[in-house]
Amino acid sequence: MKCPFCNEAETKVVDSREAEESEVIRRRRECISCNERFTTYERLEKPTLLVIKKDKTRESFDRDKLMKGMMRACEKRPIAAEKIEQTMDQIEKELRNTTTGEVSSQLIGQLVMHHLQKLDEIAYVRFASVYREFRDAQQFMKELQAVIQKKPLEKAPKLTVHIE
Ligand SMILES: [Zn+2]
């Protein structure tokens, strides 16, 4: 860390302490050349989007993981890879527009289903069956019937942004 007074490249840390519940480390430094003291702060660079999982733990949003799930649902369906990519872009954009920088995994699932339903019904049912972890065939059939009858199943989940 360069000295702000004389530009000397070498400075030594004379004190280091954590502040603000350990999210910031404050260091007092002393220039080995002019002996002036100054302070530096070390902060954790937070990922811009966190996913709140079922058990309330957080992990950073993983686009590749979600993309794999969507690709699996769209397998052997007449959907261009480009279209899936575009849908993924739209989903990610909507997620990143949330003001808190945190979204629940539940909301992500709902958002994907909302978009897949417009894209391809079979892909939608496939994704929904994995996501909802249907406990029995009856529940699955009920869902399938609703799709066939074109009942609006997935309303756009409430985000802070307007969805179509
Ligand atoms: Zn100096």
Short mmCIF file of C-alpha atoms and ligand atoms in Angstrom, two decimals:
data_model
loop_
_atom_site.label_atom_id
_atom_site.label_comp_id
_atom_site.label_asym_id
_atom_site.label_seq_id
_atom_site.Cartn_x
_atom_site.Cartn_y
_atom_site.Cartn_z
CA MET A 1 0.00 0.00 0.00
CA LYS A 2 1.56 3.21 -1.24
CA CYS A 3 2.05 6.09 1.23
CA PRO A 4 -0.45 8.90 0.38
CA PHE A 5 2.03 11.52 1.66
CA CYS A 6 5.31 10.67 -0.04
CA ASN A 7 4.36 7.80 -2.40
CA GLU A 8 6.76 5.41 -0.73
CA ALA A 9 5.82 1.89 -1.79
CA GLU A 10 6.57 0.26 1.54
CA THR A 11 4.39 0.82 4.56
CA LYS A 12 3.88 -1.30 7.62
CA VAL A 13 0.66 -2.22 9.40
CA VAL A 14 0.73 -0.94 12.97
CA ASP A 15 -2.79 -1.87 13.97
CA SER A 16 -5.51 -4.06 12.49
CA ARG A 17 -9.00 -4.44 13.78
CA GLU A 18 -12.37 -5.68 12.64
CA ALA A 19 -15.27 -3.27 12.60
CA GLU A 20 -18.98 -3.34 11.75
CA GLU A 21 -19.54 -6.97 12.76
CA SER A 22 -16.44 -8.25 11.02
CA GLU A 23 -17.45 -7.10 7.56
CA VAL A 24 -14.72 -4.53 7.46
CA ILE A 25 -11.13 -4.71 8.57
CA ARG A 26 -9.53 -1.38 9.44
CA ARG A 27 -5.75 -1.11 9.28
CA ARG A 28 -3.54 1.65 10.57
CA ARG A 29 -0.42 1.89 8.48
CA GLU A 30 2.82 3.71 8.90
CA CYS A 31 5.11 4.81 6.12
CA ILE A 32 8.65 3.49 6.55
CA SER A 33 10.01 6.58 4.81
CA CYS A 34 8.17 9.63 6.22
CA ASN A 35 6.59 7.90 9.24
CA GLU A 36 3.16 9.36 8.45
CA ARG A 37 0.19 7.23 9.44
CA PHE A 38 -2.92 6.50 7.43
CA THR A 39 -5.85 4.11 7.47
CA THR A 40 -6.98 1.50 4.96
CA TYR A 41 -10.15 -0.57 4.94
CA GLU A 42 -10.56 -4.08 3.67
CA ARG A 43 -14.06 -5.12 2.72
CA LEU A 44 -15.61 -8.29 1.40
CA GLU A 45 -16.74 -7.83 -2.15
CA LYS A 46 -20.31 -9.04 -2.05
CA PRO A 47 -21.79 -10.89 -4.98
CA THR A 48 -24.58 -8.82 -6.43
CA LEU A 49 -27.20 -11.55 -6.26
CA LEU A 50 -27.72 -14.00 -3.43
CA VAL A 51 -30.11 -16.92 -3.40
CA ILE A 52 -31.93 -17.67 -0.16
CA LYS A 53 -32.38 -21.41 -0.02
CA LYS A 54 -35.14 -23.39 1.71
CA ASP A 55 -33.06 -23.75 4.85
CA LYS A 56 -32.47 -19.95 4.86
CA THR A 57 -28.81 -20.28 3.99
CA ARG A 58 -27.51 -18.12 1.17
CA GLU A 59 -25.41 -18.85 -1.85
CA SER A 60 -24.49 -16.71 -4.82
CA PHE A 61 -26.69 -17.01 -7.86
CA ASP A 62 -25.44 -19.68 -10.26
CA ARG A 63 -26.64 -19.03 -13.78
CA ASP A 64 -25.05 -22.19 -15.18
CA LYS A 65 -26.86 -24.35 -12.67
CA LEU A 66 -30.22 -22.82 -13.51
CA MET A 67 -29.45 -23.02 -17.22
CA LYS A 68 -28.74 -26.76 -16.91
CA GLY A 69 -32.15 -27.25 -15.28
CA MET A 70 -33.84 -25.38 -18.08
CA MET A 71 -31.92 -27.24 -20.80
CA ARG A 72 -32.94 -30.53 -19.22
CA ALA A 73 -36.59 -29.46 -19.26
CA CYS A 74 -36.32 -28.35 -22.89
CA GLU A 75 -34.52 -31.50 -24.08
CA LYS A 76 -35.82 -32.85 -27.40
CA ARG A 77 -38.40 -30.11 -27.62
CA PRO A 78 -38.63 -27.87 -30.68
CA ILE A 79 -37.04 -24.95 -28.91
CA ALA A 80 -33.97 -23.23 -30.31
CA ALA A 81 -31.02 -23.06 -27.95
CA GLU A 82 -30.94 -19.36 -28.65
CA LYS A 83 -34.50 -19.02 -27.39
CA ILE A 84 -33.60 -20.77 -24.13
CA GLU A 85 -30.61 -18.48 -23.76
CA GLN A 86 -32.80 -15.42 -24.32
CA THR A 87 -35.31 -16.64 -21.76
CA MET A 88 -32.48 -17.19 -19.30
CA ASP A 89 -31.21 -13.66 -19.95
CA GLN A 90 -34.67 -12.27 -19.26
CA ILE A 91 -34.98 -14.27 -16.03
CA GLU A 92 -31.56 -13.18 -14.84
CA LYS A 93 -32.32 -9.56 -15.67
CA GLU A 94 -35.52 -9.67 -13.66
CA LEU A 95 -33.74 -11.29 -10.73
CA ARG A 96 -30.93 -8.79 -10.74
CA ASN A 97 -33.42 -5.94 -10.78
CA THR A 98 -34.55 -6.79 -7.28
CA THR A 99 -33.65 -4.04 -4.90
CA THR A 100 -32.40 -6.22 -2.06
CA GLY A 101 -29.88 -8.25 -4.05
CA GLU A 102 -31.42 -11.38 -2.55
CA VAL A 103 -34.01 -13.72 -3.99
CA SER A 104 -35.47 -16.93 -2.65
CA SER A 105 -34.90 -20.16 -4.55
CA GLN A 106 -38.69 -20.53 -4.48
CA LEU A 107 -39.14 -17.28 -6.36
CA ILE A 108 -36.53 -18.29 -8.94
CA GLY A 109 -38.42 -21.54 -9.53
CA GLN A 110 -41.69 -19.67 -9.98
CA LEU A 111 -40.11 -17.21 -12.35
CA VAL A 112 -38.61 -19.98 -14.49
CA MET A 113 -41.95 -21.79 -14.60
CA HIS A 114 -43.71 -18.57 -15.54
CA HIS A 115 -41.40 -18.15 -18.53
CA LEU A 116 -41.29 -21.82 -19.52
CA GLN A 117 -45.06 -22.00 -19.62
CA LYS A 118 -45.05 -19.38 -22.35
CA LEU A 119 -42.19 -21.11 -24.15
CA ASP A 120 -43.24 -24.75 -24.20
CA GLU A 121 -45.86 -26.64 -22.20
CA ILE A 122 -43.96 -29.92 -22.02
CA ALA A 123 -40.80 -28.14 -20.88
CA TYR A 124 -42.88 -26.36 -18.29
CA VAL A 125 -44.37 -29.58 -16.90
CA ARG A 126 -40.94 -31.22 -16.82
CA PHE A 127 -39.44 -28.34 -14.92
CA ALA A 128 -42.40 -28.08 -12.58
CA SER A 129 -42.26 -31.79 -11.78
CA VAL A 130 -38.65 -31.48 -10.69
CA TYR A 131 -39.12 -28.18 -8.94
CA ARG A 132 -42.31 -29.06 -7.06
CA GLU A 133 -41.08 -32.56 -6.21
CA PHE A 134 -44.48 -34.06 -6.90
CA ARG A 135 -45.17 -36.57 -4.21
CA ASP A 136 -47.59 -38.66 -6.21
CA ALA A 137 -48.77 -39.22 -9.75
CA GLN A 138 -52.18 -37.77 -8.96
CA GLN A 139 -50.74 -34.41 -8.08
CA PHE A 140 -48.69 -34.48 -11.24
CA MET A 141 -51.73 -35.34 -13.36
CA LYS A 142 -53.67 -32.49 -11.82
CA GLU A 143 -50.94 -30.13 -12.85
CA LEU A 144 -50.77 -31.64 -16.30
CA GLN A 145 -54.54 -31.34 -16.77
CA ALA A 146 -54.35 -27.67 -15.90
CA VAL A 147 -51.69 -27.17 -18.54
CA ILE A 148 -53.69 -29.03 -21.16
CA GLN A 149 -56.75 -26.94 -20.32
CA LYS A 150 -54.53 -23.87 -20.47
CA LYS A 151 -55.35 -22.70 -17.02
CA PRO A 152 -53.06 -19.93 -15.90
CA LEU A 153 -50.92 -21.76 -13.36
CA GLU A 154 -47.92 -19.58 -12.99
CA LYS A 155 -48.62 -16.00 -12.38
CA ALA A 156 -45.57 -13.82 -12.47
CA PRO A 157 -44.16 -13.82 -8.96
CA LYS A 158 -44.02 -10.49 -7.25
CA LEU A 159 -40.69 -8.87 -7.84
CA THR A 160 -39.93 -5.23 -7.49
CA VAL A 161 -40.01 -4.94 -11.25
CA HIS A 162 -42.90 -5.31 -13.64
CA ILE A 163 -42.93 -8.55 -15.62
CA GLU A 164 -44.56 -8.24 -19.00
ZN ZN B 1 5.52 8.39 3.40
#
